[in-house]
mmCIF file of C-alpha atoms and ligand atoms in Angstrom:
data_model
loop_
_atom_site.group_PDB
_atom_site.id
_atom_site.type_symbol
_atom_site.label_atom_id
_atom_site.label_comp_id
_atom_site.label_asym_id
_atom_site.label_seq_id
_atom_site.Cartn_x
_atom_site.Cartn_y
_atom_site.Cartn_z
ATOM 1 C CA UNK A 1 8.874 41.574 -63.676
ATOM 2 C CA UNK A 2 11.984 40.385 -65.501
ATOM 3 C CA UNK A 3 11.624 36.832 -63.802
ATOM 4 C CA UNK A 4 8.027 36.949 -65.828
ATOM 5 C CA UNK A 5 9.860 37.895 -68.765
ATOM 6 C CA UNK A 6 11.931 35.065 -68.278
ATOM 7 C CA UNK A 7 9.235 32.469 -67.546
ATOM 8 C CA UNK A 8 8.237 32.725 -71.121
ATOM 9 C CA UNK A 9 4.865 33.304 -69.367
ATOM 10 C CA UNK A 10 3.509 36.010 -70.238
ATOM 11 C CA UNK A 11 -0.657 35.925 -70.603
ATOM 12 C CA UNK A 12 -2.848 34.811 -68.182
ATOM 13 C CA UNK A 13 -1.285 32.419 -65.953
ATOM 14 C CA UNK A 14 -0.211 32.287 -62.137
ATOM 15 C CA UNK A 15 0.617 35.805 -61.580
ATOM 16 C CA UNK A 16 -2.924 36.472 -62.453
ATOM 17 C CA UNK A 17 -4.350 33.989 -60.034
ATOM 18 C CA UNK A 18 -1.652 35.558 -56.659
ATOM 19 C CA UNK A 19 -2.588 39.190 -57.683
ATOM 20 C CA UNK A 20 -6.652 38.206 -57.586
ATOM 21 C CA UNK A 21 -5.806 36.425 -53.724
ATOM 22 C CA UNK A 22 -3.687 39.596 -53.130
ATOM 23 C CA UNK A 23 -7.000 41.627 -53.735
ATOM 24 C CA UNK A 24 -8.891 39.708 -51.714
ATOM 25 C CA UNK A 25 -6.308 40.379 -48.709
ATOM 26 C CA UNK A 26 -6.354 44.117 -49.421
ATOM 27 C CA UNK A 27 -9.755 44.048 -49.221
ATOM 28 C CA UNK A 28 -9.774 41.485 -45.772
ATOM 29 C CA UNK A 29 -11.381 38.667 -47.408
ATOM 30 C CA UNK A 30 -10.374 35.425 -48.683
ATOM 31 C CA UNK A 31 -10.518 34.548 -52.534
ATOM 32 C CA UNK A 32 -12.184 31.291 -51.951
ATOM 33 C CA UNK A 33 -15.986 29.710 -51.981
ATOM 34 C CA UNK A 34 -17.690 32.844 -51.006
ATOM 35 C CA UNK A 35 -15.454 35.883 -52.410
ATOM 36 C CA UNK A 36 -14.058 35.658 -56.393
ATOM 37 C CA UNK A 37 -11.975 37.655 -57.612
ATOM 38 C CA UNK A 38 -11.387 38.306 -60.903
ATOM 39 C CA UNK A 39 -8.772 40.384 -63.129
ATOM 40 C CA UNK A 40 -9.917 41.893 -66.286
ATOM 41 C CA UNK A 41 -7.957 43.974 -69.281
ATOM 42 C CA UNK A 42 -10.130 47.129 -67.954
ATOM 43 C CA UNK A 43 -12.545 48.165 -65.859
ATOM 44 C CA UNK A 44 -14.652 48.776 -68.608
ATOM 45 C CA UNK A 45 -14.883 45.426 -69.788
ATOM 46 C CA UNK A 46 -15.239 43.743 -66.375
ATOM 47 C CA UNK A 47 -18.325 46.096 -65.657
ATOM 48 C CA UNK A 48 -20.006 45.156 -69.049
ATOM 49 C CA UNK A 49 -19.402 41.403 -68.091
ATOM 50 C CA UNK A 50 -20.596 41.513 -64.633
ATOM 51 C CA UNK A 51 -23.638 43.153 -66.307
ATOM 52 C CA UNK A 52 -24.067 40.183 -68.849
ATOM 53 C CA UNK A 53 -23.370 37.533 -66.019
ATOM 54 C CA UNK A 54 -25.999 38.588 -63.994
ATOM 55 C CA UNK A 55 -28.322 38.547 -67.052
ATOM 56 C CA UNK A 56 -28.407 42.227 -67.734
ATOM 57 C CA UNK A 57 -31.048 42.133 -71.768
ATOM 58 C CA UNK A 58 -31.912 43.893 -74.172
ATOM 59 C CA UNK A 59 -35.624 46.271 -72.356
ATOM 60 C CA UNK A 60 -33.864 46.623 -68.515
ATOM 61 C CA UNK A 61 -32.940 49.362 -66.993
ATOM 62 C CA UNK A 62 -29.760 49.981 -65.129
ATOM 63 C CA UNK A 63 -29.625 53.199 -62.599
ATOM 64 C CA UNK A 64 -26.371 55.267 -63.225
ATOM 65 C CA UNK A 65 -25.176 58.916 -62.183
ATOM 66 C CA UNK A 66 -24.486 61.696 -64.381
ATOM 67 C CA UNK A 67 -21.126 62.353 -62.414
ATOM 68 C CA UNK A 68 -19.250 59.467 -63.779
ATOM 69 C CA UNK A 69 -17.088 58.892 -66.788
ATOM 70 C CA UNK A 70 -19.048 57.681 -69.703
ATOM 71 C CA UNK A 71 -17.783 54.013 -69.403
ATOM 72 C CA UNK A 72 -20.443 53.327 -66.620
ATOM 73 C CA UNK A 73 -23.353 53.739 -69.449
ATOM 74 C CA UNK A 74 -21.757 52.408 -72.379
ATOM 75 C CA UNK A 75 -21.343 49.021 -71.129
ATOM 76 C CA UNK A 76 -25.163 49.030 -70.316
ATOM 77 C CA UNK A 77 -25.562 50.178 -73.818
ATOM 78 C CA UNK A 78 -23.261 47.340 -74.971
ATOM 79 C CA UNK A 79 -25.310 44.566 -73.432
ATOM 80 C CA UNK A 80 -28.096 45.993 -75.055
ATOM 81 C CA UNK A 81 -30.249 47.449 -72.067
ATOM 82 C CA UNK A 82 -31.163 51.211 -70.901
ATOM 83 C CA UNK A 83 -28.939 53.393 -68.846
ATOM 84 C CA UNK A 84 -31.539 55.621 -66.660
ATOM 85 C CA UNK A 85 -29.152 58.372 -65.863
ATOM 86 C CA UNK A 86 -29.939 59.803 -62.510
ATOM 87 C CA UNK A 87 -28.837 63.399 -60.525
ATOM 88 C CA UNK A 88 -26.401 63.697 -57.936
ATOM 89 C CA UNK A 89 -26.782 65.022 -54.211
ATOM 90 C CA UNK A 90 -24.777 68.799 -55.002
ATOM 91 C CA UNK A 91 -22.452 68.554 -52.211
ATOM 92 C CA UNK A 92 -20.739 64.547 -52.700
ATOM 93 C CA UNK A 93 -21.654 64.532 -55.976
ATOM 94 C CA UNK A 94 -22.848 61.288 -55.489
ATOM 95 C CA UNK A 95 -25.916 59.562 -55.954
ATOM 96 C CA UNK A 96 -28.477 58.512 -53.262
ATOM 97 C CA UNK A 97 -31.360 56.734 -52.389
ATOM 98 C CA UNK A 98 -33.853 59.398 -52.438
ATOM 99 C CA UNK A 99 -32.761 60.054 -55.928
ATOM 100 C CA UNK A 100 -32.166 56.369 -57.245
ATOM 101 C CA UNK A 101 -35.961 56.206 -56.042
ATOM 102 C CA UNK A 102 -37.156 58.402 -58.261
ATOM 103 C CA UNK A 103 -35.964 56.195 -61.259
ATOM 104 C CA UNK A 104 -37.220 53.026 -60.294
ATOM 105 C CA UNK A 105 -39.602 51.863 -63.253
ATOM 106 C CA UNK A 106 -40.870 47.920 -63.487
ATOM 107 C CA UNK A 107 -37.891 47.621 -65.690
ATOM 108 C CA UNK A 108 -35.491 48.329 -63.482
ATOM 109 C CA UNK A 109 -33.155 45.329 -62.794
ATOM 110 C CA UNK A 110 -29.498 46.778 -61.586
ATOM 111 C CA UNK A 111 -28.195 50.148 -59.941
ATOM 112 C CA UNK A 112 -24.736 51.421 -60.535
ATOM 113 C CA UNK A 113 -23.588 53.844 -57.911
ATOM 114 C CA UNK A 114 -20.328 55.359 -58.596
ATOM 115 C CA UNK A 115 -17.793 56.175 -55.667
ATOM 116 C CA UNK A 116 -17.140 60.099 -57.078
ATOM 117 C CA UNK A 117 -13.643 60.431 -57.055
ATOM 118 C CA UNK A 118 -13.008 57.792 -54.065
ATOM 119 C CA UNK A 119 -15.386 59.645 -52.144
ATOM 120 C CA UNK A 120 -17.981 56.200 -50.842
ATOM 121 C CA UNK A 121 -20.949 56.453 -51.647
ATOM 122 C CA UNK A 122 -23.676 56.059 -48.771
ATOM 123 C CA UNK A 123 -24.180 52.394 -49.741
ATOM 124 C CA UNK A 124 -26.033 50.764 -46.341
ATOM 125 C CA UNK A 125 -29.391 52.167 -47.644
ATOM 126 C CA UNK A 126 -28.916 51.545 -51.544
ATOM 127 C CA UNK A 127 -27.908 47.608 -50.652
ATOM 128 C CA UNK A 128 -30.825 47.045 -48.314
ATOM 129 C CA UNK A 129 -33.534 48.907 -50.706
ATOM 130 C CA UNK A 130 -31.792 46.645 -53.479
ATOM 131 C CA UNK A 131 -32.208 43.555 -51.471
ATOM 132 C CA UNK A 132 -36.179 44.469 -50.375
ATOM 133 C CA UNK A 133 -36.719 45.040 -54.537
ATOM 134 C CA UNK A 134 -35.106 42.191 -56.068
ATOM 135 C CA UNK A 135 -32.468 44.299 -57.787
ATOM 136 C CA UNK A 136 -28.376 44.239 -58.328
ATOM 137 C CA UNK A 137 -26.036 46.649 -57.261
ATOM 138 C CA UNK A 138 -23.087 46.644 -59.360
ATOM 139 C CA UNK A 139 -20.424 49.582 -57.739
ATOM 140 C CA UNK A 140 -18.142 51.085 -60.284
ATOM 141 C CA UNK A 141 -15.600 51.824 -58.066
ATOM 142 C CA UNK A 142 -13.316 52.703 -60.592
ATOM 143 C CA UNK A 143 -12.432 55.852 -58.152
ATOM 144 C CA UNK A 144 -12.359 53.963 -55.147
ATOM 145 C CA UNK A 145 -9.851 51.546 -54.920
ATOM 146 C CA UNK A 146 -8.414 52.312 -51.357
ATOM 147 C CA UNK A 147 -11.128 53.973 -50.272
ATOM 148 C CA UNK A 148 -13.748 53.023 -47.569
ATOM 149 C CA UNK A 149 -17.141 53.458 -46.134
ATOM 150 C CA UNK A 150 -17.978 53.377 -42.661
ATOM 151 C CA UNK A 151 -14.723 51.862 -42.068
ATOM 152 C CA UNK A 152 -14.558 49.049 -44.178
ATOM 153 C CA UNK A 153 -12.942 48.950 -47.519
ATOM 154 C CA UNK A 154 -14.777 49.582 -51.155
ATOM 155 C CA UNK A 155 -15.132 46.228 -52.575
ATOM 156 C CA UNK A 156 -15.057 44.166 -48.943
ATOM 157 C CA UNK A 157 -18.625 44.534 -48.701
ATOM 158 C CA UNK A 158 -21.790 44.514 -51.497
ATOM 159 C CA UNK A 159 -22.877 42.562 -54.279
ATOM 160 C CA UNK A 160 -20.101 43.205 -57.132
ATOM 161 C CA UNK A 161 -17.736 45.946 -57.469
ATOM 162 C CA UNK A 162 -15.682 46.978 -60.199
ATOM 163 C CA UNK A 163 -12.053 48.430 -59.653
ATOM 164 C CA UNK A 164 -10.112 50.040 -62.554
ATOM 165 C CA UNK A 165 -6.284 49.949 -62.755
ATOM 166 C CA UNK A 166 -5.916 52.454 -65.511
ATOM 167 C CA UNK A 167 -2.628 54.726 -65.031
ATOM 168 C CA UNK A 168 -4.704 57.562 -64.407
ATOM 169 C CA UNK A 169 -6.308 55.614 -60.916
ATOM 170 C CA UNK A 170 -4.717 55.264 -57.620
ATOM 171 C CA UNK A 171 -3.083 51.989 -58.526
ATOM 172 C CA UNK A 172 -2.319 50.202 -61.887
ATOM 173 C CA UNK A 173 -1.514 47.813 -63.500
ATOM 174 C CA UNK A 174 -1.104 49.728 -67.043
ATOM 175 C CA UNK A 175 -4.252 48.899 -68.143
ATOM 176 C CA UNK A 176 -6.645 46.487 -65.992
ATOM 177 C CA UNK A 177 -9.774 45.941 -64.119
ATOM 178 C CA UNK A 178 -11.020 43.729 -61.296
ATOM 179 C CA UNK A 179 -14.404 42.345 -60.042
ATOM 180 C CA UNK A 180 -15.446 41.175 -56.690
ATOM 181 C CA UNK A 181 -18.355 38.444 -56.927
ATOM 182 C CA UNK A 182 -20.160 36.596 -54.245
ATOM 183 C CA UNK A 183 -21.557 34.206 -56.049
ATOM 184 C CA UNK A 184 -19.675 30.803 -57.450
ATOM 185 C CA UNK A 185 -22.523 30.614 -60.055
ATOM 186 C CA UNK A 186 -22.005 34.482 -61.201
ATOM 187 C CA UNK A 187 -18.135 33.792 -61.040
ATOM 188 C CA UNK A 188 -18.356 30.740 -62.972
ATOM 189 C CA UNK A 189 -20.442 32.848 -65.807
ATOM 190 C CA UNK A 190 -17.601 35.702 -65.279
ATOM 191 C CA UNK A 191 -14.539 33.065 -66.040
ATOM 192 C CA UNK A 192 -16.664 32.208 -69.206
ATOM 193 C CA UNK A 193 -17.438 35.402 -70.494
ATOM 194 C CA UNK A 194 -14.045 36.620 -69.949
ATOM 195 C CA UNK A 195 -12.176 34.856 -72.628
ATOM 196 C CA UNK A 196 -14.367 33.801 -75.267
ATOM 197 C CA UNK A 197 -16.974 31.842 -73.981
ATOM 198 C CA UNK A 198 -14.548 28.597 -73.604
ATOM 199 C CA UNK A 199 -15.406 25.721 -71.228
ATOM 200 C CA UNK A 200 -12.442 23.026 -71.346
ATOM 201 C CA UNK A 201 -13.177 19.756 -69.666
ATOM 202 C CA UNK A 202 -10.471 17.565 -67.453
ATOM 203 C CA UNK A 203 -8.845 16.247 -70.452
ATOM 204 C CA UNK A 204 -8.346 19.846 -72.083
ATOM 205 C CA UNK A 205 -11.249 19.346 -74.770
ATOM 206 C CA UNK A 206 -12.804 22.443 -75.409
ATOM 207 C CA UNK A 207 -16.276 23.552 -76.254
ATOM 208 C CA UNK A 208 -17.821 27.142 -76.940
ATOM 209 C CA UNK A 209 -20.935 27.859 -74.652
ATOM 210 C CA UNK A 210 -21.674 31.607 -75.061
ATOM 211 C CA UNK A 211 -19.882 33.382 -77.555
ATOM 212 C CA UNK A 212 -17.992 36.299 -76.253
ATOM 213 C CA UNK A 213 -14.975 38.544 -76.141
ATOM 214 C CA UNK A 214 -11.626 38.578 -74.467
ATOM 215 C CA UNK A 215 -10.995 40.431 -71.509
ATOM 216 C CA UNK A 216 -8.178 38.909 -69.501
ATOM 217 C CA UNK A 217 -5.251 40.477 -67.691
ATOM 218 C CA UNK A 218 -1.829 39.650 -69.035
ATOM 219 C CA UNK A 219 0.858 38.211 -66.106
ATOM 220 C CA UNK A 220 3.160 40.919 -67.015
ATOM 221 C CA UNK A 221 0.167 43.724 -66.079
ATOM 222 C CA UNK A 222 -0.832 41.599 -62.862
ATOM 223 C CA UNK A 223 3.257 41.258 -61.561
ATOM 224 C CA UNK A 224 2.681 45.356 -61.870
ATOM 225 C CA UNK A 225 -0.671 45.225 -60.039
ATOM 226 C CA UNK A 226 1.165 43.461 -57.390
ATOM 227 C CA UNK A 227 3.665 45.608 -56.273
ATOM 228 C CA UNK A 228 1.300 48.392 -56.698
ATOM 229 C CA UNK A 229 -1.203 46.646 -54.189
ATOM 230 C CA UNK A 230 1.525 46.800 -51.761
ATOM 231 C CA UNK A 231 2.229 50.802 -52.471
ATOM 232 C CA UNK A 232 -1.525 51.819 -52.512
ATOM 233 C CA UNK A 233 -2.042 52.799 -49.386
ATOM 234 C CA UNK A 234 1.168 54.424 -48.973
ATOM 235 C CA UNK A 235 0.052 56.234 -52.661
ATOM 236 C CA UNK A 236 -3.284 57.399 -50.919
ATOM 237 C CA UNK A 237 -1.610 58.518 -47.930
ATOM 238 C CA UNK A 238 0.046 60.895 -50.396
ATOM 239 C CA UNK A 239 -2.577 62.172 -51.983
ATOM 240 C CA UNK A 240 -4.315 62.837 -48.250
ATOM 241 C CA UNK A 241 -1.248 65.261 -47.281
ATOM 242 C CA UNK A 242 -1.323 66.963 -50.858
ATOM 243 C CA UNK A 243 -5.470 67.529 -50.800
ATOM 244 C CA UNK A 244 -4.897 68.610 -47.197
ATOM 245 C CA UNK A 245 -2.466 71.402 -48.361
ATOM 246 C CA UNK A 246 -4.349 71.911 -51.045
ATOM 247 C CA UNK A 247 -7.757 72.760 -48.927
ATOM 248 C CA UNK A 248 -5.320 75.246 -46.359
ATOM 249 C CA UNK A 249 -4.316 77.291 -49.465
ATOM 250 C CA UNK A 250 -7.261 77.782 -51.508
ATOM 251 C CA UNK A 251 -9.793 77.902 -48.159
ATOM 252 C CA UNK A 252 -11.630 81.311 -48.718
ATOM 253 C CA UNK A 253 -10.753 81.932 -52.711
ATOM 254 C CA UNK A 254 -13.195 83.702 -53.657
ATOM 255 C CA UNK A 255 -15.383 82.396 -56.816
ATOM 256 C CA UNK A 256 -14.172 78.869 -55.820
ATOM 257 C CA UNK A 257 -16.080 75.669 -54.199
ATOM 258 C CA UNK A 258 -13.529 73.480 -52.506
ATOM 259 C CA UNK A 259 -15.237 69.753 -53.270
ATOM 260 C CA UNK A 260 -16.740 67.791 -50.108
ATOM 261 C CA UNK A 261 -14.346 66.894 -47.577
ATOM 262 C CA UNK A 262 -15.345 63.525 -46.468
ATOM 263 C CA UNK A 263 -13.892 61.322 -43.617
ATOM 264 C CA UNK A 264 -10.940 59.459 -43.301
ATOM 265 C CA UNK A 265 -12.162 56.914 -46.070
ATOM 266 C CA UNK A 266 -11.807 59.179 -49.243
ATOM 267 C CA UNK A 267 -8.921 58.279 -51.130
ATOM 268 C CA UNK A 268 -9.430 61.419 -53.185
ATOM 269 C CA UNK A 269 -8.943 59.770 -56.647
ATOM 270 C CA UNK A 270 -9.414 63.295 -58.201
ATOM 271 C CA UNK A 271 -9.484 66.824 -57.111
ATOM 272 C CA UNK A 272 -11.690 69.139 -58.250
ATOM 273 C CA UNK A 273 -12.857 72.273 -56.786
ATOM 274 C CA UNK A 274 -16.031 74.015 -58.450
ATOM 275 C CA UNK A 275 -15.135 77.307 -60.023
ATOM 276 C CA UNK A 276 -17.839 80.068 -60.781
ATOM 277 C CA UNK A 277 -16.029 80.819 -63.943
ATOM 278 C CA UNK A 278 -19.366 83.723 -64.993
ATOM 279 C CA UNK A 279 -17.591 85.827 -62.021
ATOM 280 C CA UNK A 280 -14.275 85.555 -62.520
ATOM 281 C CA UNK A 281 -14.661 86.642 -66.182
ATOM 282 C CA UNK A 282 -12.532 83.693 -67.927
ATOM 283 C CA UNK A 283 -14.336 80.628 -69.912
ATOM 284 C CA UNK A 284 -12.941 76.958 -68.629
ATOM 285 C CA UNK A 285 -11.516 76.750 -71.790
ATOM 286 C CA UNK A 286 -9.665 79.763 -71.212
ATOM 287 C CA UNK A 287 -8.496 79.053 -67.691
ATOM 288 C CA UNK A 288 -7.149 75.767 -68.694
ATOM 289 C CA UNK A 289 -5.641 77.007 -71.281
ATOM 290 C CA UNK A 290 -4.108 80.148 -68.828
ATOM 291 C CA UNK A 291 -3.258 77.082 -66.363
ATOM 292 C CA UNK A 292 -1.189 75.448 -69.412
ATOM 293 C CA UNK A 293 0.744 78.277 -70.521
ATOM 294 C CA UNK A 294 2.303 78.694 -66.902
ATOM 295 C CA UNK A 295 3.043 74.721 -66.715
ATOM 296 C CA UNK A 296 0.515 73.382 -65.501
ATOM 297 C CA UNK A 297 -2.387 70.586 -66.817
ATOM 298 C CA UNK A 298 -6.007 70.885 -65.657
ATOM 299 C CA UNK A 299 -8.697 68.433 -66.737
ATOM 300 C CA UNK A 300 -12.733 68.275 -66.785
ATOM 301 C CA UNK A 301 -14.052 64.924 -64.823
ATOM 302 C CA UNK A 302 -16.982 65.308 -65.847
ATOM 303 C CA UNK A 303 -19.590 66.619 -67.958
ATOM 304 C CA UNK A 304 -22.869 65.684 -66.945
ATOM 305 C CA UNK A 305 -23.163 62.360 -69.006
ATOM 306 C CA UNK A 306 -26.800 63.022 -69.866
ATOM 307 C CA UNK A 307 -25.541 66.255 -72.251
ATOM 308 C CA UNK A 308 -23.419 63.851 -74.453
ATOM 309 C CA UNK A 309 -25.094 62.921 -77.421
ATOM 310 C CA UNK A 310 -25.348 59.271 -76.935
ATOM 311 C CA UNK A 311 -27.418 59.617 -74.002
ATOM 312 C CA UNK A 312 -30.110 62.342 -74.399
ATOM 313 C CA UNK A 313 -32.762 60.514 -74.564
ATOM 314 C CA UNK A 314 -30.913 58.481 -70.939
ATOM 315 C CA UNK A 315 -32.945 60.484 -68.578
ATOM 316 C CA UNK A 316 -35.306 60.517 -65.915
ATOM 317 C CA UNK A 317 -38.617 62.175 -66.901
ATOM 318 C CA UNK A 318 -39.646 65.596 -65.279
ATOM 319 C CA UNK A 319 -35.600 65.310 -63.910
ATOM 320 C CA UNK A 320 -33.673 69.014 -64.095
ATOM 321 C CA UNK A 321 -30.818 67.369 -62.834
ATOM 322 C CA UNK A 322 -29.602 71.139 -61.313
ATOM 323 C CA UNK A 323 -27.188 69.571 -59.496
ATOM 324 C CA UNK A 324 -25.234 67.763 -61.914
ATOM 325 C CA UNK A 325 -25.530 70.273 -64.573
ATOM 326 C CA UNK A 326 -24.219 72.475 -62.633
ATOM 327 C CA UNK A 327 -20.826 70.756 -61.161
ATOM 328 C CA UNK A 328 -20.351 69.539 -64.800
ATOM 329 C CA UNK A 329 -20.241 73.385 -65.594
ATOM 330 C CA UNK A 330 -17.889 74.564 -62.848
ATOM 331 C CA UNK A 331 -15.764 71.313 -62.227
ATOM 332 C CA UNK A 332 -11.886 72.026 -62.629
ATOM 333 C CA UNK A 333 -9.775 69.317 -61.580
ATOM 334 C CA UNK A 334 -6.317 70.261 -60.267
ATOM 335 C CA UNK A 335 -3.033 68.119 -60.537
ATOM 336 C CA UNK A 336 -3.028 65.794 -57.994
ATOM 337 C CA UNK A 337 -0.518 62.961 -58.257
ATOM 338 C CA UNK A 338 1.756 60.689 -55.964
ATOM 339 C CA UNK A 339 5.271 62.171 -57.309
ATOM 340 C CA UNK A 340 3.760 65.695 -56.398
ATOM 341 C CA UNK A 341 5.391 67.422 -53.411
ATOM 342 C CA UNK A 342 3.754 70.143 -51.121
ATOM 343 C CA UNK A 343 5.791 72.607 -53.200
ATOM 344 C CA UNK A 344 3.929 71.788 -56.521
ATOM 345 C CA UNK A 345 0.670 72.140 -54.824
ATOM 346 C CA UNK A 346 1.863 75.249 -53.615
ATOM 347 C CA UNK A 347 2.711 76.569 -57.370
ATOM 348 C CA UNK A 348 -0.481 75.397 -58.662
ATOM 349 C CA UNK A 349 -2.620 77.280 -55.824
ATOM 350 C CA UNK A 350 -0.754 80.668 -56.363
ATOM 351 C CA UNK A 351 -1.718 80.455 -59.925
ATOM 352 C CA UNK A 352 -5.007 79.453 -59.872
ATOM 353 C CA UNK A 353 -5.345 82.589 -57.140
ATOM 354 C CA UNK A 354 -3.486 84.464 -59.533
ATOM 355 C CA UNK A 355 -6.037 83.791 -62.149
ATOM 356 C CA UNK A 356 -8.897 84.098 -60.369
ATOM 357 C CA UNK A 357 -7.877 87.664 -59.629
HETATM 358 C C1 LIG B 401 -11.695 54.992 -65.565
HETATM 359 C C2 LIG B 401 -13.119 54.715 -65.331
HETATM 360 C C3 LIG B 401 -13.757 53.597 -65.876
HETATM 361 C C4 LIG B 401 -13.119 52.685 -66.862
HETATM 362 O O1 LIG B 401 -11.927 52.135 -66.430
HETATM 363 P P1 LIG B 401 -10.971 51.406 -67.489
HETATM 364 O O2 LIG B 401 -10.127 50.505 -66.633
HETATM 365 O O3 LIG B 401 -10.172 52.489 -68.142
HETATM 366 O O4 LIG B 401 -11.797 50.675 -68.442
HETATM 367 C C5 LIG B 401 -15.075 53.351 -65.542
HETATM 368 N N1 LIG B 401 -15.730 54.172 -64.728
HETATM 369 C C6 LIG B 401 -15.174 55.261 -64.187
HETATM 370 C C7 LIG B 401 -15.979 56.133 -63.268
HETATM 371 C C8 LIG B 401 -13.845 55.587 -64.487
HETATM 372 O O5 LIG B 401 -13.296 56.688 -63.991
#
């Protein structure tokens, strides 16, 4: 970090281009002619880019969840084009292809599956129904960096996934994104859209193709990302042994849904158990608030998106989404960090027994 400092470096410059190869070696791939990645300010502005690279206009549709933070339909928003917000399955809170299926219109050009707090989605049959209809698949996998699906890591696999390195995710790099692409074409488009829209030829002239934004990582953020890379699977070790102690002491509580287990691949990004907060007598506003005067922060992650005002009219005709609606109701999510120790889980258990009653 300091030796950044002292480069005098401190935008977009080699750091950038070693933590996008270290990425690719996470992942098991090689940053080269057929894998690119590339590092963006957010996740949130690499999703809406990957969106506009692939051609993403003003009339298509793009597929999202309701379980996901709002970020996955704004950027379709942004680029001008439809979010068709879809239901979850009630157990992974993820979505699937029987329910993506139901959405499919003549305007639908892209699918977004989110991996639901690092838990994969089942993405063999969502690819291969994506590759039989023509359409994209872009993965926000904001959730899911270290996790993996049938043993092989989010992001090493698909057409192009988005990883966010917000503080709040399972690595950072204060504030950053990433995209994987498979396409030199797409990548090419990417590198252009990313900061401003600049082409500069051999000699360094410069001409403006596309105008656009500015969306790449700083050197001093990707030096972060780097050493966090090399923590991140010791982080989500962590947060395996703290969900597994958390699952032994609130098994059987009444008037509370531990979430869906998974396998080995869930790098349990959040945890959130579904509480039947009608039965034990106490709004969510109230328990959180309970949960706060004894020490201890609880969130919501999330509402279902198709409630928020911006995207009412986002949904899929004759849809009841039951499922979503009713994890966005009962969703709690419990501290769950890698500086916790067993002890901490401990104290937030016994109070959330406590207050259960
Ligand atoms: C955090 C998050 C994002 C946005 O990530 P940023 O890096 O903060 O832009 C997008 N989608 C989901 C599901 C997220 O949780």
């Amino acid at each position: 970090m300091i030796q950044v400092f002292k480069s005098g470096w401190l935008a977009t410059g080699p750091k950038v281009k070693q933590f996008e190869d270290k990425i690719a070696e996470y992942l098991g791939l090689t940053n080269n002619e057929n894998v690119f990645v590339k590092a963006f300010t957010s996740a949130t502005g690499a999703l809406e880019i990957a969106l506009r690279a692939i051609g993403i206009q003003p009339g298509d549709e793009v597929i999202v969840p309701s379980m996901t933070f709002a970020a996955s339909a704004n950027v379709v928003k942004l680029c001008g084009a439809n979010p068709v917000i879809v239901d979850v399955d009630r157990e992974t809170r993820n979505l699937n292809l029987q329910i993506i299926k139901k959405a499919i219109t003549k305007k639908t050009k892209a699918i977004m599956p989110v991996h639901f707090a690092g838990l994969a989605v089942d993405m063999d049959p969502i690819l291969n129904f994506a590759k039989e209809n023509s359409l994209r698949v872009i993965e926000d996998a904001a959730h899911a960096i270290g996790s993996s699906y049938k043993n092989k890591k989010i992001g090493s696999f698909g057409d192009i996934i988005s990883f966010s390195f917000h503080p709040n995710k399972n690595m950072t790099t204060i504030e950053g994104g990433a995209l994987i692409l498979k396409s030199k074409e797409e990548a090419d488009m990417v590198d252009l859209l990313r900061f401003h829209g600049i082409k500069k030829d051999h000699l360094g002239n410069m001409d403006v193709l596309i105008p656009s934004g500015k969306y790449n990582l700083s050197d001093v953020s990707a030096v972060v990302g780097i050493s966090q890379l090399k923590r991140l699977d010791g982080f989500c070790a962590k947060r395996k042994k703290l969900v597994t102690h958390y699952f032994k002491r609130l098994n059987n509580v009444k008037n509370l849904e531990l979430p869906f287990l998974g396998d080995e691949g869930h790098s349990w990004h959040i945890f959130a158990p579904l509480f039947d907060f009608k039965k034990i007598g106490l709004t969510r506003p109230e328990f959180i608030q309970r949960m706060g005067a004894r020490g201890i922060a609880a969130g919501v992650h999330y509402a279902a998106l198709h409630t928020f005002t911006a995207y009412k009219d986002c949904t899929v005709p004759g849809e009841t989404y039951k499922s979503a609606l009713e994890i966005g109701e009962k969703t709690l999510t419990l501290p769950l960090f890698t500086k916790m120790e067993i002890s901490d889980v401990d104290r937030v258990c016994d109070t959330v027994i406590e207050l259960i009653g």
